[in-house]
Short mmCIF file of C-alpha atoms in Angstrom, two decimals:
data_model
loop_
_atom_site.label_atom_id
_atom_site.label_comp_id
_atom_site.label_asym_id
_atom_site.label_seq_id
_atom_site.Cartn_x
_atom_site.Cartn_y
_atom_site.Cartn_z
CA UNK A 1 -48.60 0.33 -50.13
CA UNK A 2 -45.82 0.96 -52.76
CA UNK A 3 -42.15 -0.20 -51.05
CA UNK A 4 -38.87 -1.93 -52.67
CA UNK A 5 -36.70 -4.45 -50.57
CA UNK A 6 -33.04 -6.22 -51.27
CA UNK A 7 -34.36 -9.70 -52.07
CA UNK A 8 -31.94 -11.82 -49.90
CA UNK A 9 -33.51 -9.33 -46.90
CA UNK A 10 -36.80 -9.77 -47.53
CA UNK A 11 -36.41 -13.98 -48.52
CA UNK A 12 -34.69 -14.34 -45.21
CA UNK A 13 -37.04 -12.76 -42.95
CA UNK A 14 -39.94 -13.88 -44.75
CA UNK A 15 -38.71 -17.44 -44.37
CA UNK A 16 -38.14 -16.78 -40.59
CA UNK A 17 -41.94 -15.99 -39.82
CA UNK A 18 -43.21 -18.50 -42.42
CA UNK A 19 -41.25 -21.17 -40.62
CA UNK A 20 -43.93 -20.81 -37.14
CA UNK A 21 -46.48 -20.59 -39.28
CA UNK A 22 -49.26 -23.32 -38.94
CA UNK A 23 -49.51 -25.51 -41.99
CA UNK A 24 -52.79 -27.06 -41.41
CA UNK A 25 -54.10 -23.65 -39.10
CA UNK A 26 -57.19 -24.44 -37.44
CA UNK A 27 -58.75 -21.03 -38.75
CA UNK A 28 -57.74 -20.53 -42.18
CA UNK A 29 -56.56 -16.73 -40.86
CA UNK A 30 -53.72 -18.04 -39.02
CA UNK A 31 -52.17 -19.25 -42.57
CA UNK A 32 -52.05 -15.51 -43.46
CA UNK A 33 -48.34 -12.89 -42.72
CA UNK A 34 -49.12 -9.57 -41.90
CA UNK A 35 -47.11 -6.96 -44.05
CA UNK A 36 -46.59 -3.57 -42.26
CA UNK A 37 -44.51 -0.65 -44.51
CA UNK A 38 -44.07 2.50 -42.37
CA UNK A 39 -40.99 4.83 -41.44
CA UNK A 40 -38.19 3.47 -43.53
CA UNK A 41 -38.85 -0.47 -42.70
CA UNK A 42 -41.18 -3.36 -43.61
CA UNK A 43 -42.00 -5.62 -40.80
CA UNK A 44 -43.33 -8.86 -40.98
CA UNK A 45 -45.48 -10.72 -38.23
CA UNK A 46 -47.28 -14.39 -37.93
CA UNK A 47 -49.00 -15.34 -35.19
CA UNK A 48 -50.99 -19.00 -34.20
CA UNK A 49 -52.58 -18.71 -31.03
CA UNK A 50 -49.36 -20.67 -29.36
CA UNK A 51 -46.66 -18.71 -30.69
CA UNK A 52 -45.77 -15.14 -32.79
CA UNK A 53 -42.89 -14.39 -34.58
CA UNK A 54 -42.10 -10.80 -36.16
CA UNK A 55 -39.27 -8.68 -38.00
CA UNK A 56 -38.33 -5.37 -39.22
CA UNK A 57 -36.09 -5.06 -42.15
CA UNK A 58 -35.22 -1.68 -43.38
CA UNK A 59 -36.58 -0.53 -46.86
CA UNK A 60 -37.70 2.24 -49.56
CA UNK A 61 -41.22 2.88 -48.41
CA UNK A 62 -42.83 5.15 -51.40
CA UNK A 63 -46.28 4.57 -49.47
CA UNK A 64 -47.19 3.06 -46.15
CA UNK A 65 -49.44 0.26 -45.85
CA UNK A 66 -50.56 -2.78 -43.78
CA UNK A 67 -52.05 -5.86 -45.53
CA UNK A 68 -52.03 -9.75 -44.96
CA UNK A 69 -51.28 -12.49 -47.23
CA UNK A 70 -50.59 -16.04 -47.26
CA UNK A 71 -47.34 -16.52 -45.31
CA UNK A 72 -45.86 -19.78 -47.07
CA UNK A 73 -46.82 -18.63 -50.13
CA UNK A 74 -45.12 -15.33 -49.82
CA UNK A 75 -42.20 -16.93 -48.40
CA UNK A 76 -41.76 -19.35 -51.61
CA UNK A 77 -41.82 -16.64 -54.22
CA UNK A 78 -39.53 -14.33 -52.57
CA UNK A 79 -37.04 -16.63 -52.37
CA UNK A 80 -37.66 -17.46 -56.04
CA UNK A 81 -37.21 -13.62 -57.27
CA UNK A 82 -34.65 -13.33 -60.07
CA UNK A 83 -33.12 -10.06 -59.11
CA UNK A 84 -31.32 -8.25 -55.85
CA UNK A 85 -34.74 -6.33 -55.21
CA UNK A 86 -38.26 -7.29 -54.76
CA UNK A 87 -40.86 -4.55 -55.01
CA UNK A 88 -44.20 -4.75 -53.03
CA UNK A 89 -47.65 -2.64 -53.76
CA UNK A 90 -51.24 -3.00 -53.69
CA UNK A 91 -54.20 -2.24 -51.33
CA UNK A 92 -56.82 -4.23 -49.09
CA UNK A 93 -57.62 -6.71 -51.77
CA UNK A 94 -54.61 -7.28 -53.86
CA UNK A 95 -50.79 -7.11 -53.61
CA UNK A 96 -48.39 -6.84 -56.45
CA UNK A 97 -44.37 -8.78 -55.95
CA UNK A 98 -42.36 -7.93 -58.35
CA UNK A 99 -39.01 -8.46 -59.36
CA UNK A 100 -37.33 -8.09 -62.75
CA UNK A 101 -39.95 -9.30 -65.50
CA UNK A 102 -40.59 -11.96 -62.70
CA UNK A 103 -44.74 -10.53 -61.50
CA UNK A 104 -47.01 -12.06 -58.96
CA UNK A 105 -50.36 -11.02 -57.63
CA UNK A 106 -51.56 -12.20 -54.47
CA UNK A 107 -55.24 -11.78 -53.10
CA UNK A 108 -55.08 -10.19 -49.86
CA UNK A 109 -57.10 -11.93 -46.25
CA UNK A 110 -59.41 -10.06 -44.20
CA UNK A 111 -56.99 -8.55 -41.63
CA UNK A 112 -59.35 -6.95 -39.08
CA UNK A 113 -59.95 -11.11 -38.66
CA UNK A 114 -56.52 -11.39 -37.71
CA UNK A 115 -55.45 -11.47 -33.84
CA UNK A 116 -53.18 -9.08 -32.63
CA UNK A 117 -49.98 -10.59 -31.67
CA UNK A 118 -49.30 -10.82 -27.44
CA UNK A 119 -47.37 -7.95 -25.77
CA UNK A 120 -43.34 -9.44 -24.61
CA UNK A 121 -43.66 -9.38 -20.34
CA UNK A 122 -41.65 -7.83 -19.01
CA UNK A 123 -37.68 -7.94 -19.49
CA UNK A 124 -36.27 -10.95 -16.99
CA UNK A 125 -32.21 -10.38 -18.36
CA UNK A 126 -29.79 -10.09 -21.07
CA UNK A 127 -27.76 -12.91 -22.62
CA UNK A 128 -25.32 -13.48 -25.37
CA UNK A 129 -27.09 -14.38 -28.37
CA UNK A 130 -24.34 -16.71 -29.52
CA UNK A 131 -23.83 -18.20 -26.09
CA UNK A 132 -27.40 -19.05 -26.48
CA UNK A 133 -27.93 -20.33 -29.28
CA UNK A 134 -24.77 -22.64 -29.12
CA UNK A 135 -26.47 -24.00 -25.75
CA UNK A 136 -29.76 -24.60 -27.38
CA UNK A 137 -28.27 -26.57 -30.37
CA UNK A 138 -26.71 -28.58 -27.32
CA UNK A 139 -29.77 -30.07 -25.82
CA UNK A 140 -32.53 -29.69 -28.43
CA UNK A 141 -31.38 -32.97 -29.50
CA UNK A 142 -32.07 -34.99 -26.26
CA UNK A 143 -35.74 -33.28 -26.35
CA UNK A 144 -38.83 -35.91 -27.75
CA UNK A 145 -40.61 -35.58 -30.79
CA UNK A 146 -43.86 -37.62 -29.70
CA UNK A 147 -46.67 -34.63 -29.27
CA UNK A 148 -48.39 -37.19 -26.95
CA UNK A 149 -46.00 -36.58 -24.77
CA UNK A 150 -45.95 -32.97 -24.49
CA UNK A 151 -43.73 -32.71 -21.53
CA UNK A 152 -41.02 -34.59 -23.22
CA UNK A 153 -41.13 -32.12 -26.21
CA UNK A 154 -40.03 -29.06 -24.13
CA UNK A 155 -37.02 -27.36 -22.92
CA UNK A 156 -36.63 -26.10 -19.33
CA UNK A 157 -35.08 -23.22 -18.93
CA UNK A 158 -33.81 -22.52 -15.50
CA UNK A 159 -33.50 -18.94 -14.12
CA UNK A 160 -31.06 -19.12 -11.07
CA UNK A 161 -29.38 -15.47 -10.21
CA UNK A 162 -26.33 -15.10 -13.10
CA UNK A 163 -26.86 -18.63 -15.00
CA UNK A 164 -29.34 -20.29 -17.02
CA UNK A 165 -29.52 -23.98 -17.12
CA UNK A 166 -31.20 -25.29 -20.50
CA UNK A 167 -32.22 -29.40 -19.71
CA UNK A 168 -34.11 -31.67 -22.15
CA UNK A 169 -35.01 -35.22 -22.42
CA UNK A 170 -36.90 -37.84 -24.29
CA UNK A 171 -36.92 -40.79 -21.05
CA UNK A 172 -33.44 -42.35 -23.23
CA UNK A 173 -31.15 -39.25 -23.14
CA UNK A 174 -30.66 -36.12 -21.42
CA UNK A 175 -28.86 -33.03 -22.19
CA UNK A 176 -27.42 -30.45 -19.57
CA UNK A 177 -26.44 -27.18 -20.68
CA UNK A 178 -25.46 -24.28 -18.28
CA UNK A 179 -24.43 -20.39 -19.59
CA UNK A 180 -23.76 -16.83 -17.78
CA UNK A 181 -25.92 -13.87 -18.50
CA UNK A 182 -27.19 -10.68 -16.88
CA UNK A 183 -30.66 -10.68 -14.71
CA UNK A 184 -32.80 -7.79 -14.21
CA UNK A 185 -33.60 -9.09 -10.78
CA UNK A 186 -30.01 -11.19 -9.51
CA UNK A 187 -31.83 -12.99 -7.29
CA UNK A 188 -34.39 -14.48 -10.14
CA UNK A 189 -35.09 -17.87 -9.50
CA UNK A 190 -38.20 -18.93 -12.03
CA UNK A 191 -38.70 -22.16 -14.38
CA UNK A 192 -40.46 -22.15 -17.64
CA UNK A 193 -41.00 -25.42 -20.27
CA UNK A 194 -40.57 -24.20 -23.50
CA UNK A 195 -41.48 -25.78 -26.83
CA UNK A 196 -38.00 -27.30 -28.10
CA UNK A 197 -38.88 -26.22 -31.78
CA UNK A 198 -39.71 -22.45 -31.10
CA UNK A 199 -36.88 -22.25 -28.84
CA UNK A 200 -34.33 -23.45 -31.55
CA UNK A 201 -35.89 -21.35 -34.22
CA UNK A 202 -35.50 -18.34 -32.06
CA UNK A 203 -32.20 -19.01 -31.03
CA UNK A 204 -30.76 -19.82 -34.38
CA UNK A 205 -32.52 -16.53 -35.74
CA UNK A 206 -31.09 -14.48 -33.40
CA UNK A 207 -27.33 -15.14 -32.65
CA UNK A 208 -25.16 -12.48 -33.04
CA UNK A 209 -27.45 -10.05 -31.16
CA UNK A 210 -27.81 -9.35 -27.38
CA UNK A 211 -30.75 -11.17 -26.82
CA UNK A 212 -33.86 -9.92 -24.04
CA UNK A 213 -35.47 -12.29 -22.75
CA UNK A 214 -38.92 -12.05 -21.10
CA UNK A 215 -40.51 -14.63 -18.81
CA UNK A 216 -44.02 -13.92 -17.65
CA UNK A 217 -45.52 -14.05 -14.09
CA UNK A 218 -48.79 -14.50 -13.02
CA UNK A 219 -48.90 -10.34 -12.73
CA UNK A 220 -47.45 -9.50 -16.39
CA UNK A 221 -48.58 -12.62 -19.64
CA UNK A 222 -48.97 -15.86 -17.18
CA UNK A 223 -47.33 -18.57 -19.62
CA UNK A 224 -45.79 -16.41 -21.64
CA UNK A 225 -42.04 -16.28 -23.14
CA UNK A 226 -40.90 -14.00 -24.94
CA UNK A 227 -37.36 -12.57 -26.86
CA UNK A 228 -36.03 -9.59 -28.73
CA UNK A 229 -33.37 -9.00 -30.16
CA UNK A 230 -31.54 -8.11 -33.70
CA UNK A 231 -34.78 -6.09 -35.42
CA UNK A 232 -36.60 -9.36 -34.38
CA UNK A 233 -39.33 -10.35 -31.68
CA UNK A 234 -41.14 -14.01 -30.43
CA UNK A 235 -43.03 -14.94 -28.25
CA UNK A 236 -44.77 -18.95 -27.20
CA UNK A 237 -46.72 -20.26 -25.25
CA UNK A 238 -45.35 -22.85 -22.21
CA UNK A 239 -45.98 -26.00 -21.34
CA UNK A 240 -48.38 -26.91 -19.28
CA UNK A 241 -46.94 -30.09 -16.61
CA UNK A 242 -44.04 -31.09 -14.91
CA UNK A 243 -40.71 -31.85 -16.08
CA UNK A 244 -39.53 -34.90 -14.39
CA UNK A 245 -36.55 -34.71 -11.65
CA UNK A 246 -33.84 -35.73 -14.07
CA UNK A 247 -30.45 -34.04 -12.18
CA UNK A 248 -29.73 -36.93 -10.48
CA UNK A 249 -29.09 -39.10 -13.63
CA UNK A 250 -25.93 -37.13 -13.75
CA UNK A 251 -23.46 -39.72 -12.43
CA UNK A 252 -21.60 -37.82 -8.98
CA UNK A 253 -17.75 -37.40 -9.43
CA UNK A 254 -17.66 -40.42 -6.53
CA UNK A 255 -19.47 -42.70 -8.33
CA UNK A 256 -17.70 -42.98 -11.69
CA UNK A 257 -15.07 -45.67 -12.45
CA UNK A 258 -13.61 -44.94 -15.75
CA UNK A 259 -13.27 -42.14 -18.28
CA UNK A 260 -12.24 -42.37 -21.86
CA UNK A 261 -10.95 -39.15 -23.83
CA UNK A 262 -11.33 -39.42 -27.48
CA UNK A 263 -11.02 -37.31 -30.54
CA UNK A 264 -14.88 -36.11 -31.74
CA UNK A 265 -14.33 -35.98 -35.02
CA UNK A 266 -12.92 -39.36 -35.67
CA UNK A 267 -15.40 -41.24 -33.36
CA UNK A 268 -18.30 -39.19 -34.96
CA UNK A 269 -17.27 -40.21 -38.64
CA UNK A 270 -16.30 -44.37 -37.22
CA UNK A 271 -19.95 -44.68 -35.27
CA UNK A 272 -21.86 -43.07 -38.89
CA UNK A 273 -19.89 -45.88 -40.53
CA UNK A 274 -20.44 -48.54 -38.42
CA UNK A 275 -23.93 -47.89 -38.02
CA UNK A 276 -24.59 -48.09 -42.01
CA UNK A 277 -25.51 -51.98 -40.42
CA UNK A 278 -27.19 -51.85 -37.03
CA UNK A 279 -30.49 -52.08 -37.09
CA UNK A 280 -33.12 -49.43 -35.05
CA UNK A 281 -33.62 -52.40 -32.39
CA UNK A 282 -29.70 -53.34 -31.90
CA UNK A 283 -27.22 -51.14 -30.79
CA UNK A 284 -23.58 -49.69 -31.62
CA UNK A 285 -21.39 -51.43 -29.41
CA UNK A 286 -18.28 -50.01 -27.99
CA UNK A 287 -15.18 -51.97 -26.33
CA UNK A 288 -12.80 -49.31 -24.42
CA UNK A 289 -9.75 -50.82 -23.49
CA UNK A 290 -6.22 -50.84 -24.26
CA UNK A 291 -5.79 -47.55 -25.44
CA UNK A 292 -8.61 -47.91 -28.25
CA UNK A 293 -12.42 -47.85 -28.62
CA UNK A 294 -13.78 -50.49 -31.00
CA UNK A 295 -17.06 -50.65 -32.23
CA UNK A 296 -19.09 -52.78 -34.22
CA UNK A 297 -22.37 -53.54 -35.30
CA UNK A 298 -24.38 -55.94 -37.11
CA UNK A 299 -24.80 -59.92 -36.71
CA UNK A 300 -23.56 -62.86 -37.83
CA UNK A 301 -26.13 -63.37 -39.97
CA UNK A 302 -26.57 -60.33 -41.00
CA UNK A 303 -24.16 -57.67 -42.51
CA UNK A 304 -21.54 -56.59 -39.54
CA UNK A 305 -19.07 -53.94 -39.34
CA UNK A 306 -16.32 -53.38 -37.19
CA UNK A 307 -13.82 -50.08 -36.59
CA UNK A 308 -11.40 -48.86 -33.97
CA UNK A 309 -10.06 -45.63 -33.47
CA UNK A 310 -7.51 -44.54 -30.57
CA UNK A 311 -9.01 -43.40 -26.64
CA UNK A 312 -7.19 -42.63 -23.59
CA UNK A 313 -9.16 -44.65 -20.53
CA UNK A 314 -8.83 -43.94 -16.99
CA UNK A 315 -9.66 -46.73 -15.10
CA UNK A 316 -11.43 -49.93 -15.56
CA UNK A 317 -12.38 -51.54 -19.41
CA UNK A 318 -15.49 -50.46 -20.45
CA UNK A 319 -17.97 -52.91 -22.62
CA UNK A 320 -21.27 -51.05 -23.32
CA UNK A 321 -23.71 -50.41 -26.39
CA UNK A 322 -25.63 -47.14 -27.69
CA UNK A 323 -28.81 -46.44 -30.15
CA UNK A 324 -26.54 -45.02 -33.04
CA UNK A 325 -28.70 -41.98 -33.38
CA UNK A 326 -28.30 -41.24 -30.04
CA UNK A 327 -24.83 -41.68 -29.79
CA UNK A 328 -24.68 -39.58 -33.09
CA UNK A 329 -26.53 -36.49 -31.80
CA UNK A 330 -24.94 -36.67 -28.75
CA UNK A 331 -21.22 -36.64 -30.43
CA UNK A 332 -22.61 -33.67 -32.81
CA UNK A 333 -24.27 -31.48 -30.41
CA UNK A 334 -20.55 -31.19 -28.57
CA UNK A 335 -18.71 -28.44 -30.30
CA UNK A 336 -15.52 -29.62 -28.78
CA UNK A 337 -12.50 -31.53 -30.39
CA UNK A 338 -12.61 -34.51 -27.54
CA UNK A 339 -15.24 -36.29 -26.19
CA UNK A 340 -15.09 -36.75 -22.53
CA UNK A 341 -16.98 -40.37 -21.38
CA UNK A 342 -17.53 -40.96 -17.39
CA UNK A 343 -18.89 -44.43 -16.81
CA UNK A 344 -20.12 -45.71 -13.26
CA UNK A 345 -20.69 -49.60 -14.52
CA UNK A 346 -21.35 -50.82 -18.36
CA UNK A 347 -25.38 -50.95 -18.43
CA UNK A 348 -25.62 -47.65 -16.40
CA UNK A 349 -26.13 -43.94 -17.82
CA UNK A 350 -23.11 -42.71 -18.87
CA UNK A 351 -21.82 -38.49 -19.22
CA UNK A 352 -20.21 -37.52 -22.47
CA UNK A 353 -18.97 -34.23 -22.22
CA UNK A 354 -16.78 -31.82 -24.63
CA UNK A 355 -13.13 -30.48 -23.44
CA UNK A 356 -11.23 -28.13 -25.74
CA UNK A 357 -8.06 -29.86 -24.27
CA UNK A 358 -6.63 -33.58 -22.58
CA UNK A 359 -5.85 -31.78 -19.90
CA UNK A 360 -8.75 -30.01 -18.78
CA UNK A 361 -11.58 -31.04 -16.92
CA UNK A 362 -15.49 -31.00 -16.82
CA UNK A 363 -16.84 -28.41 -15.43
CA UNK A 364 -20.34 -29.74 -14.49
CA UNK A 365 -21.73 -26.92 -16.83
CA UNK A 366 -22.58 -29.71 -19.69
CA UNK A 367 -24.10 -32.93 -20.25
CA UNK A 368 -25.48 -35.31 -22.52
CA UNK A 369 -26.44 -38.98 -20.46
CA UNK A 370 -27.23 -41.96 -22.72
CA UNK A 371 -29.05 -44.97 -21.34
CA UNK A 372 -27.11 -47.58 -22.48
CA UNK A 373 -28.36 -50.39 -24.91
CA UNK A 374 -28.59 -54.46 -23.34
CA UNK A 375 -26.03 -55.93 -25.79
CA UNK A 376 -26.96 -60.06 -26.57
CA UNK A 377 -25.14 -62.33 -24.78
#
């Protein structure tokens, strides 16, 4: 193998694969990147039993070859390369990276060890790889980080006809997020629970692209997901178990008794201020009334802060409390100047929404509910 590649090319999609890589692999093998030069391009693969990740990126190809070598490693020392090119050569047992005076040799792994990577199922649609990706960043936030808890740690992506709905929760939060895109079949109606982290990866990698997505059935990769698009290709495995019924925490339009419009930005930067003093037990508390939301935080006999910024409310005062890194990554994960609160009453979950506008109203096709906190008495 004897092939040159722009550096920032080769770092980036190097970096991409690395990133699903295990770091403690249960067989050594699974540590390892397989590097495949052929017709023009140099593609990159990685593969763990639970999820695969591979890329093409164009390149000089003097002399074809296929080798495998430690993923992370090869990831770290092309993004250290000193000049715009990196070259790569070698044979079965060692590989040469070179760029500048800057040399590295890397022992090659044994790749008829390494698994081949799953086959995509079948195409289930089309959808805007931006659209995407903005609707992933939405709810991966609201998804739980406790492995224990496996179901928790998944997003569920719904399948109904022209829209997919993307829903995620941790048992404190839960985040809504529904886009348009083109079935193969219009009259697809499937569920899948996919790991939060692969999903995000994926749909940060490829935005910008049309992205294919491919859902297996019990005929074609049972538990299977998969996506192409932009020279790149994933797939991962599902989760097993039932996501819980968590729709009807969304408050009905009947039921709520007061909204409060406020600007993102400013409430965003107040609540990281004020919660410099709330502890992880006690919560950000929030006063909406008379044309302001006040917060503060802290105890008497502790440090306390206290800020207010200006609201519009709808309805009847508002007293409630919020974990400030809830309330944080639910503010963030917007992407809309004002945040829209509905309320039903004080200690139950209340819908923050984004609007572009004061004058326009939720659509139903967003939604991030936070349990509220018990404040003392």
């Amino acid at each position: 193998m004897k092939v040159r590649v722009a550096r920032e090319v080769l770092a980036e999609a190097v970096g991409w694969v690395a990133k699903g890589l295990p770091s403690r692999p249960s067989v050594p093998i699974l540590a390892g990147m397989v590097v495949d030069a052929e017709d023009g391009q140099v593609t990159l693969s990685g593969f763990d039993y639970e999820s695969s990740a591979q890329v093409s990126v164009p390149a000089e190809v003097a002399d074809g070859g296929r080798v495998l070598v430690s993923g992370r490693l090869l990831s770290d020392i092309c993004r250290s390369m000193p000049r715009d090119s990196v070259d790569l050569s070698g044979d079965a047992s060692r590989v040469q990276v070179v760029s500048g005076s800057s040399r590295f040799a890397l022992q090659t792994l044994p790749l008829n060890e390494y698994p081949a990577l799953p086959e995509l199922p079948g195409a289930s649609g089309v959808v805007n790889g931006d659209a995407f990706a903005r609707a992933v960043a939405q709810v991966v936030s609201a998804s739980g980080r406790d492995d224990t808890l496996p179901v928790f740690t998944g997003i569920r992506v719904e399948l109904r006809g022209s829209t997919i709905s993307l829903l995620a929760t941790d048992r404190y939060r839960l985040a809504l997020r529904v886009i348009e895109w083109e079935p193969a079949d219009p009259s697809v109606e499937a569920n899948a629970l996919v790991p939060a982290r692969m999903l995000q990866n994926v749909a940060k990698a490829m935005a910008g692209h049309d992205l294919t997505l491919a859902l297996g059935s019990t005929r074609t990769g049972d538990g299977l997901i998969g996506f192409e698009g932009g020279g790149r290709r994933a797939t991962g495995r599902l989760i097993d178990g039932d996501f819980p019924k968590v729709r009807s925490l969304i408050p009905a339009e009947s039921a709520i008794t007061s909204t409060v419009q406020v600007d993102t930005a400013a409430l965003l930067e107040a609540v990281k201020r004020v919660a410099l003093v709330a502890e992880r037990t006690t919560p950000v508390r929030i006063n909406f009334a008379d044309g302001t939301a006040t917060l503060d935080a802290g105890t008497g006999e502790e440090a306390q802060a206290s800020e207010s910024v200006e609201a519009t409310i709808t309805g009847d005062p508002v007293s409630t409390g919020f974990k400030a890194e809830y309330l944080l990554d639910a503010l963030a994960s917007l992407g809309m100047p004002i945040a829209h609160f509905a309320f039903t009453q004080p200690l139950k979950p209340a819908n923050l929404t984004g609007l572009r506008a004061p004058d326009e109203t939720p659509t139903g096709d967003s939604a991030y509910i936070l349990m509220p906190m018990r404040l003392p008495t």
